[in-house]
mmCIF file of C-alpha atoms and ligand atoms in Angstrom:
data_model
loop_
_atom_site.group_PDB
_atom_site.id
_atom_site.type_symbol
_atom_site.label_atom_id
_atom_site.label_comp_id
_atom_site.label_asym_id
_atom_site.label_seq_id
_atom_site.Cartn_x
_atom_site.Cartn_y
_atom_site.Cartn_z
ATOM 1 C CA UNK R 1 2.036 12.969 -2.551
ATOM 2 C CA UNK R 2 0.246 9.650 -1.881
ATOM 3 C CA UNK R 3 1.726 6.199 -2.111
ATOM 4 C CA UNK R 4 0.296 4.005 -5.068
ATOM 5 C CA UNK R 5 2.147 0.802 -4.240
ATOM 6 C CA UNK R 6 5.288 -0.781 -2.847
ATOM 7 C CA UNK R 7 7.447 -2.884 -5.084
ATOM 8 C CA UNK R 8 10.551 -4.499 -3.576
ATOM 9 C CA UNK R 9 12.361 -1.791 -1.548
ATOM 10 C CA UNK R 10 10.737 1.064 -3.860
ATOM 11 C CA UNK R 11 7.649 3.104 -3.037
ATOM 12 C CA UNK R 12 5.728 4.432 -5.919
ATOM 13 C CA UNK R 13 4.028 7.704 -5.537
ATOM 14 C CA UNK R 14 1.876 9.927 -7.730
ATOM 15 C CA UNK R 15 3.430 13.168 -8.724
ATOM 16 C CA UNK R 16 1.244 16.014 -10.210
ATOM 17 C CA UNK R 17 2.170 17.158 -13.703
ATOM 18 C CA UNK R 18 2.962 20.631 -12.123
ATOM 19 C CA UNK R 19 5.994 18.971 -10.165
ATOM 20 C CA UNK R 20 7.413 17.306 -13.160
ATOM 21 C CA UNK R 21 10.810 19.334 -12.822
ATOM 22 C CA UNK R 22 11.341 17.260 -9.663
ATOM 23 C CA UNK R 23 12.291 14.409 -12.126
ATOM 24 C CA UNK R 24 15.060 16.571 -13.866
ATOM 25 C CA UNK R 25 18.066 15.392 -11.641
ATOM 26 C CA UNK R 26 17.017 11.718 -12.202
ATOM 27 C CA UNK R 27 16.858 12.274 -15.945
ATOM 28 C CA UNK R 28 20.457 13.950 -16.029
ATOM 29 C CA UNK R 29 21.600 11.017 -13.911
ATOM 30 C CA UNK R 30 20.561 8.394 -16.361
ATOM 31 C CA UNK R 31 22.974 9.769 -19.117
ATOM 32 C CA UNK R 32 23.536 6.177 -20.275
ATOM 33 C CA UNK R 33 19.921 5.806 -21.306
ATOM 34 C CA UNK R 34 19.916 9.338 -22.981
ATOM 35 C CA UNK R 35 23.039 8.497 -24.962
ATOM 36 C CA UNK R 36 21.606 5.190 -26.068
ATOM 37 C CA UNK R 37 18.056 6.282 -27.102
ATOM 38 C CA UNK R 38 18.780 9.891 -28.102
ATOM 39 C CA UNK R 39 22.300 10.171 -28.822
ATOM 40 C CA UNK R 40 22.876 12.923 -26.315
ATOM 41 C CA UNK R 41 22.415 13.505 -22.420
ATOM 42 C CA UNK R 42 19.252 14.758 -21.066
ATOM 43 C CA UNK R 43 18.462 18.328 -21.875
ATOM 44 C CA UNK R 44 18.190 20.889 -19.310
ATOM 45 C CA UNK R 45 14.339 20.888 -19.905
ATOM 46 C CA UNK R 46 14.111 17.103 -20.354
ATOM 47 C CA UNK R 47 11.374 16.771 -17.638
ATOM 48 C CA UNK R 48 9.221 19.565 -18.702
ATOM 49 C CA UNK R 49 9.262 18.685 -22.280
ATOM 50 C CA UNK R 50 8.274 15.305 -21.601
ATOM 51 C CA UNK R 51 4.696 16.566 -20.847
ATOM 52 C CA UNK R 52 4.435 18.508 -24.159
ATOM 53 C CA UNK R 53 5.219 15.156 -26.009
ATOM 54 C CA UNK R 54 2.144 13.438 -24.880
ATOM 55 C CA UNK R 55 -0.356 12.645 -27.572
ATOM 56 C CA UNK R 56 -3.133 15.347 -27.580
ATOM 57 C CA UNK R 57 -5.727 12.652 -28.068
ATOM 58 C CA UNK R 58 -4.946 10.918 -24.854
ATOM 59 C CA UNK R 59 -7.510 11.036 -21.907
ATOM 60 C CA UNK R 60 -4.586 12.433 -19.736
ATOM 61 C CA UNK R 61 -1.303 11.713 -18.318
ATOM 62 C CA UNK R 62 0.123 10.068 -14.993
ATOM 63 C CA UNK R 63 3.603 10.520 -13.480
ATOM 64 C CA UNK R 64 4.809 8.163 -10.872
ATOM 65 C CA UNK R 65 7.933 8.622 -8.842
ATOM 66 C CA UNK R 66 9.910 5.607 -7.267
ATOM 67 C CA UNK R 67 11.733 6.255 -4.100
ATOM 68 C CA UNK R 68 14.080 4.169 -2.371
ATOM 69 C CA UNK R 69 13.953 3.380 1.442
ATOM 70 C CA UNK R 70 15.836 6.679 2.103
ATOM 71 C CA UNK R 71 13.170 8.568 0.126
ATOM 72 C CA UNK R 72 15.542 9.248 -2.871
ATOM 73 C CA UNK R 73 13.950 9.573 -6.220
ATOM 74 C CA UNK R 74 15.432 6.529 -8.123
ATOM 75 C CA UNK R 75 12.712 5.865 -10.852
ATOM 76 C CA UNK R 76 9.927 7.303 -13.111
ATOM 77 C CA UNK R 77 6.957 5.747 -14.724
ATOM 78 C CA UNK R 78 5.354 8.201 -17.237
ATOM 79 C CA UNK R 79 2.047 7.272 -18.760
ATOM 80 C CA UNK R 80 -0.865 8.316 -20.764
ATOM 81 C CA UNK R 81 -4.248 6.842 -20.400
ATOM 82 C CA UNK R 82 -7.298 6.219 -22.700
ATOM 83 C CA UNK R 83 -4.732 6.317 -25.817
ATOM 84 C CA UNK R 84 -5.785 5.395 -28.429
ATOM 85 C CA UNK R 85 -8.835 3.819 -26.893
ATOM 86 C CA UNK R 86 -10.526 4.073 -23.618
ATOM 87 C CA UNK R 87 -9.067 1.772 -20.926
ATOM 88 C CA UNK R 88 -5.649 1.514 -22.862
ATOM 89 C CA UNK R 89 -2.536 2.909 -21.136
ATOM 90 C CA UNK R 90 0.718 3.894 -22.906
ATOM 91 C CA UNK R 91 3.852 3.727 -20.794
ATOM 92 C CA UNK R 92 6.091 6.513 -22.347
ATOM 93 C CA UNK R 93 8.969 5.954 -19.932
ATOM 94 C CA UNK R 94 10.124 3.719 -17.472
ATOM 95 C CA UNK R 95 13.598 4.552 -16.110
ATOM 96 C CA UNK R 96 15.540 3.441 -12.834
ATOM 97 C CA UNK R 97 18.731 5.068 -11.744
ATOM 98 C CA UNK R 98 21.747 2.827 -12.968
ATOM 99 C CA UNK R 99 22.725 1.974 -9.401
ATOM 100 C CA UNK R 100 19.272 0.350 -8.635
ATOM 101 C CA UNK R 101 19.049 -1.622 -11.838
ATOM 102 C CA UNK R 102 19.675 -5.417 -12.429
ATOM 103 C CA UNK R 103 18.309 -6.610 -9.087
ATOM 104 C CA UNK R 104 14.855 -7.513 -9.926
ATOM 105 C CA UNK R 105 13.310 -4.154 -8.914
ATOM 106 C CA UNK R 106 12.148 -3.464 -12.518
ATOM 107 C CA UNK R 107 10.167 -6.612 -12.543
ATOM 108 C CA UNK R 108 8.728 -6.033 -8.995
ATOM 109 C CA UNK R 109 7.747 -2.431 -10.291
ATOM 110 C CA UNK R 110 6.034 -3.427 -13.447
ATOM 111 C CA UNK R 111 4.109 -6.398 -11.651
ATOM 112 C CA UNK R 112 2.675 -3.798 -9.107
ATOM 113 C CA UNK R 113 2.060 -1.254 -11.527
ATOM 114 C CA UNK R 114 0.033 -3.757 -13.665
ATOM 115 C CA UNK R 115 -1.964 -4.532 -10.491
ATOM 116 C CA UNK R 116 -2.434 -0.831 -9.879
ATOM 117 C CA UNK R 117 -3.740 -0.317 -13.475
ATOM 118 C CA UNK R 118 -6.062 -3.024 -13.195
ATOM 119 C CA UNK R 119 -7.409 -1.303 -10.341
ATOM 120 C CA UNK R 120 -7.881 1.860 -12.453
ATOM 121 C CA UNK R 121 -9.970 -0.051 -15.009
ATOM 122 C CA UNK R 122 -7.154 -0.458 -17.532
ATOM 123 C CA UNK R 123 -7.389 -3.334 -20.036
ATOM 124 C CA UNK R 124 -4.203 -2.996 -21.876
ATOM 125 C CA UNK R 125 -0.717 -1.604 -21.377
ATOM 126 C CA UNK R 126 1.286 -0.579 -24.424
ATOM 127 C CA UNK R 127 4.957 0.742 -24.769
ATOM 128 C CA UNK R 128 7.480 1.315 -27.371
ATOM 129 C CA UNK R 129 11.144 -0.141 -27.331
ATOM 130 C CA UNK R 130 13.882 1.568 -29.278
ATOM 131 C CA UNK R 131 15.791 -0.545 -31.587
ATOM 132 C CA UNK R 132 19.021 0.438 -30.061
ATOM 133 C CA UNK R 133 17.928 -0.906 -26.614
ATOM 134 C CA UNK R 134 17.982 -4.723 -26.851
ATOM 135 C CA UNK R 135 18.263 -4.891 -23.102
ATOM 136 C CA UNK R 136 14.938 -3.233 -22.782
ATOM 137 C CA UNK R 137 13.491 -5.482 -25.305
ATOM 138 C CA UNK R 138 14.628 -8.695 -23.318
ATOM 139 C CA UNK R 139 13.095 -7.020 -20.013
ATOM 140 C CA UNK R 140 9.741 -6.354 -21.650
ATOM 141 C CA UNK R 141 9.474 -9.678 -23.322
ATOM 142 C CA UNK R 142 10.233 -11.307 -19.977
ATOM 143 C CA UNK R 143 7.563 -9.331 -18.492
ATOM 144 C CA UNK R 144 5.023 -10.866 -20.958
ATOM 145 C CA UNK R 145 4.713 -7.953 -23.475
ATOM 146 C CA UNK R 146 4.208 -9.059 -27.120
ATOM 147 C CA UNK R 147 5.300 -7.519 -30.353
ATOM 148 C CA UNK R 148 2.631 -5.436 -32.050
ATOM 149 C CA UNK R 149 4.243 -3.465 -34.757
ATOM 150 C CA UNK R 150 7.656 -1.889 -35.641
ATOM 151 C CA UNK R 151 7.196 1.837 -36.299
ATOM 152 C CA UNK R 152 9.611 4.208 -38.109
ATOM 153 C CA UNK R 153 12.454 4.981 -38.558
ATOM 154 C CA UNK R 154 11.697 8.070 -36.397
ATOM 155 C CA UNK R 155 13.898 10.747 -35.095
ATOM 156 C CA UNK R 156 14.742 10.773 -31.436
ATOM 157 C CA UNK R 157 17.190 13.347 -30.241
ATOM 158 C CA UNK R 158 20.116 13.144 -32.796
ATOM 159 C CA UNK R 159 19.453 9.513 -33.656
ATOM 160 C CA UNK R 160 16.977 7.862 -36.062
ATOM 161 C CA UNK R 161 15.680 4.377 -35.501
ATOM 162 C CA UNK R 162 12.776 2.126 -35.441
ATOM 163 C CA UNK R 163 10.564 1.608 -32.275
ATOM 164 C CA UNK R 164 8.754 -1.723 -31.571
ATOM 165 C CA UNK R 165 5.499 -1.203 -30.044
ATOM 166 C CA UNK R 166 4.544 -3.934 -27.724
ATOM 167 C CA UNK R 167 1.525 -4.484 -25.614
ATOM 168 C CA UNK R 168 0.194 -6.781 -22.737
ATOM 169 C CA UNK R 169 -3.428 -7.432 -21.899
ATOM 170 C CA UNK R 170 -4.243 -6.788 -18.308
ATOM 171 C CA UNK R 171 -7.583 -8.619 -18.144
HETATM 172 C C1 COA O 1 14.589 -1.618 -18.037
HETATM 173 C C2 COA O 1 14.661 -1.472 -16.484
HETATM 174 C C3 COA O 1 13.451 -0.600 -16.200
HETATM 175 C C4 COA O 1 14.451 -2.867 -15.794
HETATM 176 O O1 COA O 1 14.628 -2.666 -14.454
HETATM 177 P P1 COA O 1 15.637 -3.729 -13.742
HETATM 178 O O2 COA O 1 15.512 -3.422 -12.371
HETATM 179 O O3 COA O 1 17.071 -3.316 -14.303
HETATM 180 O O4 COA O 1 15.226 -4.961 -14.161
HETATM 181 P P2 COA O 1 15.304 -6.413 -13.530
HETATM 182 O O5 COA O 1 16.508 -6.441 -12.501
HETATM 183 O O6 COA O 1 13.986 -6.816 -13.013
HETATM 184 O O7 COA O 1 15.656 -7.151 -14.681
HETATM 185 C C5 COA O 1 16.941 -7.102 -15.391
HETATM 186 C C6 COA O 1 16.638 -6.925 -16.782
HETATM 187 O O8 COA O 1 16.443 -5.917 -17.262
HETATM 188 C C7 COA O 1 17.038 -5.451 -18.533
HETATM 189 N N1 COA O 1 17.816 -4.336 -18.537
HETATM 190 C C8 COA O 1 17.689 -3.185 -19.273
HETATM 191 N N2 COA O 1 18.707 -2.292 -18.961
HETATM 192 C C9 COA O 1 19.406 -2.731 -18.166
HETATM 193 C C10 COA O 1 20.647 -2.312 -17.139
HETATM 194 N N3 COA O 1 21.054 -0.928 -17.829
HETATM 195 N N4 COA O 1 21.053 -2.824 -16.362
HETATM 196 C C11 COA O 1 20.526 -4.167 -16.076
HETATM 197 N N5 COA O 1 19.611 -4.615 -16.575
HETATM 198 C C12 COA O 1 18.905 -3.979 -17.766
HETATM 199 C C13 COA O 1 17.739 -6.610 -19.003
HETATM 200 O O9 COA O 1 16.890 -7.345 -19.744
HETATM 201 C C14 COA O 1 17.895 -7.368 -17.627
HETATM 202 O O10 COA O 1 17.815 -8.891 -18.013
HETATM 203 P P3 COA O 1 19.115 -9.565 -18.416
HETATM 204 O O11 COA O 1 19.687 -10.201 -17.284
HETATM 205 O O12 COA O 1 18.311 -10.480 -19.244
HETATM 206 O O13 COA O 1 20.040 -8.564 -18.986
HETATM 207 C C15 COA O 1 15.919 -0.707 -16.106
HETATM 208 O O14 COA O 1 17.115 -1.555 -16.402
HETATM 209 C C16 COA O 1 16.151 0.649 -16.638
HETATM 210 O O15 COA O 1 15.730 1.533 -16.186
HETATM 211 N N6 COA O 1 17.005 0.648 -17.863
HETATM 212 C C17 COA O 1 17.338 1.965 -18.373
HETATM 213 C C18 COA O 1 16.072 2.659 -18.897
HETATM 214 C C19 COA O 1 15.393 1.810 -19.979
HETATM 215 O O16 COA O 1 16.038 1.078 -21.025
HETATM 216 N N7 COA O 1 14.064 1.700 -19.912
HETATM 217 C C20 COA O 1 13.170 1.085 -20.749
HETATM 218 C C21 COA O 1 12.740 1.817 -21.992
HETATM 219 S S1 COA O 1 11.617 1.078 -23.110
#
């Protein structure tokens, strides 16, 4: 796995789709997020299923692991690119382990990720914020993302709620 960037004390590395199951312990560890956004903890096949939920019309997907200084996997960035248009990326999931949140690492990661995306020729980054996750909405607004559209209600796990599509121009 090759380093993509450094953000605060975290190192970002590309992870091949074939190794997606390496993220399963992290997803299970982030039970608070799954309870909030899916109404249940991570399923035993949560990591694997993530890949099957990518939009089929996307150009492809990209998995990034965030490791702490001890090498522990403490975060994930899961994206698809060229969706819905060329050079547009969609961040399906950004998740940090509870013990590393709230110290500015999320901000450092997203700034570095944006710079890396620009280097890939990306022109826009889009994402969806779950209505029951107002902390995330505050975070993304602070990161410069703007409201595009409320979508839904859609079913997510055992919950049903609206999702706010947000975007940020990278050029
Ligand atoms: C959202 C997230 C990536 C931000 O990373 P971070 O390192 O905690 O962020 P920073 O320290 O740079 O900024 C803190 C901000 O993140 C947001 N935040 C979201 N969830 C948080 C949490 N569980 N703990 C602390 N901050 C959280 C808040 O807006 C907070 O700002 P505030 O002081 O106004 O409350 C991270 O908190 C996380 O993984 N949360 C759970 C998963 C999630 O909600 N992902 C987004 C899905 S759209």
